[in-house]
Coordinates of N, CA and C in Angstrom, one line a residue:
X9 N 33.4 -26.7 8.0 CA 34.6 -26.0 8.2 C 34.4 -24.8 9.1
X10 N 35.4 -24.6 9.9 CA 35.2 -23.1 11.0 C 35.4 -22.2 10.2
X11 N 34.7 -20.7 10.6 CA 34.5 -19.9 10.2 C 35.9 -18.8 10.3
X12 N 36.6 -18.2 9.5 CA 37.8 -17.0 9.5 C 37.6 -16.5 11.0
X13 N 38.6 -16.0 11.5 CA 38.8 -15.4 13.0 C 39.8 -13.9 12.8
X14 N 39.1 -12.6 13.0 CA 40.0 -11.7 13.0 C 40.4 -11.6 14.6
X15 N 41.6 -11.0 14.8 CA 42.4 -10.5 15.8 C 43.7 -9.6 15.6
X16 N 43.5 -8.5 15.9 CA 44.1 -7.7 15.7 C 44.4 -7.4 14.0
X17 N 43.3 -7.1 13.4 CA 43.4 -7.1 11.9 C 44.4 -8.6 11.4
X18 N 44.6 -10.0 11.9 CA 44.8 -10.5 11.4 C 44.3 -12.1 11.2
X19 N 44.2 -12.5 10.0 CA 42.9 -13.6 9.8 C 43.9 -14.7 10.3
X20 N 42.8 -15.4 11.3 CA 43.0 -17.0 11.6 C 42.2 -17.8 10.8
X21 N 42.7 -18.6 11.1 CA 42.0 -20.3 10.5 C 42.4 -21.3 11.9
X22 N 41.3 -22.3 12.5 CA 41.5 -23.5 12.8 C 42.9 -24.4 12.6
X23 N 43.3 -24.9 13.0 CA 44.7 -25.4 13.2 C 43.7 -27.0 12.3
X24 N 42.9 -27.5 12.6 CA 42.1 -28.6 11.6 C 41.4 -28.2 10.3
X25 N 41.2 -26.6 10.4 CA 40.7 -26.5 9.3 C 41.6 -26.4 8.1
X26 N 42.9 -25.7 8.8 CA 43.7 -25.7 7.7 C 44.2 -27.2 7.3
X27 N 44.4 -28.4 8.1 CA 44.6 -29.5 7.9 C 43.7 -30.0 7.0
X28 N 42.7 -29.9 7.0 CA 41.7 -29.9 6.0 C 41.7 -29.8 4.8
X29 N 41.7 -28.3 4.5 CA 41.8 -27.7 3.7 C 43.0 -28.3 2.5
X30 N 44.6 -28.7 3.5 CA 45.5 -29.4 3.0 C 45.2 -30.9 2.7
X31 N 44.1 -31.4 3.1 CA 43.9 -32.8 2.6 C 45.1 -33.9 3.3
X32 N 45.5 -33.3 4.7 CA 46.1 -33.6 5.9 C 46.1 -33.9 7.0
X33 N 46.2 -34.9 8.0 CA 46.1 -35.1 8.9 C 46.5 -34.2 9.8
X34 N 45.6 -33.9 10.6 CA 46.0 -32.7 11.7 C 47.1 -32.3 12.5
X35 N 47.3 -33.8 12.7 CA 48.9 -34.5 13.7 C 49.9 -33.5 12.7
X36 N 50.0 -33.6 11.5 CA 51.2 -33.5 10.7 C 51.3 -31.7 10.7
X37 N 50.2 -30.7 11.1 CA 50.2 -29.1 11.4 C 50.4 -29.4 12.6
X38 N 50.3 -30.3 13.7 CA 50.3 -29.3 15.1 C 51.5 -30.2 15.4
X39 N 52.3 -30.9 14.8 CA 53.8 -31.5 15.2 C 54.6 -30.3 14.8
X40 N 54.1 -29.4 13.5 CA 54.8 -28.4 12.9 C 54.5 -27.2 13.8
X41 N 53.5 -27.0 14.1 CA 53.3 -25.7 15.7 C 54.1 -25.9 16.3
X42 N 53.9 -27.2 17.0 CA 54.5 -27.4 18.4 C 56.1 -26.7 17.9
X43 N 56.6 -27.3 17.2 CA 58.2 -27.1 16.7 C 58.6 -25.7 16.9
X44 N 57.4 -25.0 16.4 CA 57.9 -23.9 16.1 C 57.9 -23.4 14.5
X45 N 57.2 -24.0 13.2 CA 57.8 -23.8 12.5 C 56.4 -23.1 12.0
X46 N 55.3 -22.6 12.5 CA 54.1 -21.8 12.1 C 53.9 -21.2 12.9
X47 N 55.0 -20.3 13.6 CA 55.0 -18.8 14.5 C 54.4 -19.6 15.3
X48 N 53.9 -18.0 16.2 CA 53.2 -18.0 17.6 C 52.0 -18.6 17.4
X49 N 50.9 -18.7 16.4 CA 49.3 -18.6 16.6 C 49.1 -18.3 17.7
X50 N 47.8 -19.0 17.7 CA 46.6 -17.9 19.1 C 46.4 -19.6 19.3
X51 N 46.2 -20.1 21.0 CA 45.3 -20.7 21.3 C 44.8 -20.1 22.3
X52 N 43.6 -21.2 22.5 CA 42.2 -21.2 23.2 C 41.5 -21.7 23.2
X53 N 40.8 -22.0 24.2 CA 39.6 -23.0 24.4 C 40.0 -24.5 23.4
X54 N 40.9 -24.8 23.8 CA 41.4 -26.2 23.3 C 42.1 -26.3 21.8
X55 N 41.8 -25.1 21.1 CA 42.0 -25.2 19.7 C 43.3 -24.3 19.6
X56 N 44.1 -24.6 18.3 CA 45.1 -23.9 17.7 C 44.3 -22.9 16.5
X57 N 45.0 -21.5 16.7 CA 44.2 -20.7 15.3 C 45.8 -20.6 14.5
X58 N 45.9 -20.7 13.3 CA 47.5 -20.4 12.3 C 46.7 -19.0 11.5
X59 N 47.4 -18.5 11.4 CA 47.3 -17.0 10.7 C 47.2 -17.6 9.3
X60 N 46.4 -16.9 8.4 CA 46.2 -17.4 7.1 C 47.5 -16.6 6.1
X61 N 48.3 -16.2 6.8 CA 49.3 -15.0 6.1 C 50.4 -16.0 6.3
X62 N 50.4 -17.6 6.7 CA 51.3 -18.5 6.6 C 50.7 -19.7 5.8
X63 N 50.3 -19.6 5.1 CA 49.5 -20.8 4.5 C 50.2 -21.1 3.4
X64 N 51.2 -20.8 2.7 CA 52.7 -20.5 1.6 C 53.5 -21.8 2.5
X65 N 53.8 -21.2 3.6 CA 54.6 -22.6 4.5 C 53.8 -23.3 4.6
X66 N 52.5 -23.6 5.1 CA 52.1 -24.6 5.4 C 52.1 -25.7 4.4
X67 N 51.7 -24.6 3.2 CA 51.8 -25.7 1.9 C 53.4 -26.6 1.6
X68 N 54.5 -26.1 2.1 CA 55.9 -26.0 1.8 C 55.6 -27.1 2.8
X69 N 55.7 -26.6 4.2 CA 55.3 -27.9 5.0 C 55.0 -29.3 4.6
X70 N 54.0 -29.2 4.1 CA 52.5 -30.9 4.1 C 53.8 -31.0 2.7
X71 N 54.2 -30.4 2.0 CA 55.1 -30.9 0.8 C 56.1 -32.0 1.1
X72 N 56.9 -31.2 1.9 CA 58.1 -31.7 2.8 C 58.0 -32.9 3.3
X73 N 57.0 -32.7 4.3 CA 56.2 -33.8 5.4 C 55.8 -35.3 4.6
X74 N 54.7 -34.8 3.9 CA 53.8 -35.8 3.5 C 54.6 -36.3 1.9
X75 N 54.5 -35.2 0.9 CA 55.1 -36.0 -0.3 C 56.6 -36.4 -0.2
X76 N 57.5 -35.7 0.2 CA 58.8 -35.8 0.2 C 59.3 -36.9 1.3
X77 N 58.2 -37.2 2.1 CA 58.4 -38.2 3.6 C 59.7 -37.6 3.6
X78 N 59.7 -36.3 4.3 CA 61.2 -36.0 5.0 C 60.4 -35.9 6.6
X79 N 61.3 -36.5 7.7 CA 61.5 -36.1 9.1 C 61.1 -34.3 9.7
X80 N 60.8 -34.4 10.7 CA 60.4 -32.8 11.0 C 61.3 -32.1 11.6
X81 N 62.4 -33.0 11.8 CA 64.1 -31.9 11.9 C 64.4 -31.4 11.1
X82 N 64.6 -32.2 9.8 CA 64.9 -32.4 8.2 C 63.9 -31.1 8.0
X83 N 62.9 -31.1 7.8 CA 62.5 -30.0 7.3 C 62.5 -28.5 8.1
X84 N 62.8 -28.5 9.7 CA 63.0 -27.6 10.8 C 64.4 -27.2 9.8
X85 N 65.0 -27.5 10.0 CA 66.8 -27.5 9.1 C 66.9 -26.8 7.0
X86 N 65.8 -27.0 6.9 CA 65.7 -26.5 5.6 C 65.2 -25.0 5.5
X87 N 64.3 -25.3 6.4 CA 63.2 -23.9 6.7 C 64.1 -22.8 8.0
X88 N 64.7 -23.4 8.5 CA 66.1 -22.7 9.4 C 65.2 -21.2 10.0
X89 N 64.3 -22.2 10.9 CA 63.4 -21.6 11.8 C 63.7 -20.0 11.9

C-alpha cells in the first residue's frame, strides 16, 4: 500500500489505496471523483490522491454503491453534492 502524502498540512491517500483499504474496486472511488462526490483531490503523475479527512463519505459511499446496489445519481441525490 502507498505511503500517506502531506500537502499543504493535509493527508492524502492513493485513490487505489483507499479502494483497498475499502475492500473495493477502484472503478467504484474514481466513478465517485469523477462525479464530484470526493471534492477536488490532487492529481498527478497518473494517480488520484482523496484527502483522508473524507474517508466518513467514502465509507457512506462503498455503502450506498456496493451494499445498497443504489445507482451513482441515486446516491449524488442523497448526498446533494
Amino acid at each position: 500500500m502507498s505511503q500517506p502524502i502531506e500537502i499543504d498540512g493535509v493527508v492524502y491517500l492513493e485513490l487505489e489505496a483507499v479502494a483497498e483499504v475499502f475492500r473495493v474496486e477502484s472503478v467504484v472511488l474514481r466513478e465517485a471523483y469523477v462525479s464530484g462526490l470526493l471534492g477536488p483531490g490532487v492529481e498527478g503523475d497518473q494517480r488520484v490522491l482523496i484527502a483522508t479527512t473524507l474517508l466518513d463519505r467514502v465509507a457512506t459511499i462503498v455503502r450506498m454503491r456496493v451494499v445498497l446496489e443504489l445507482d451513482l445519481e441515486t446516491v449524488e441525490l442523497m448526498l446533494e453534492r
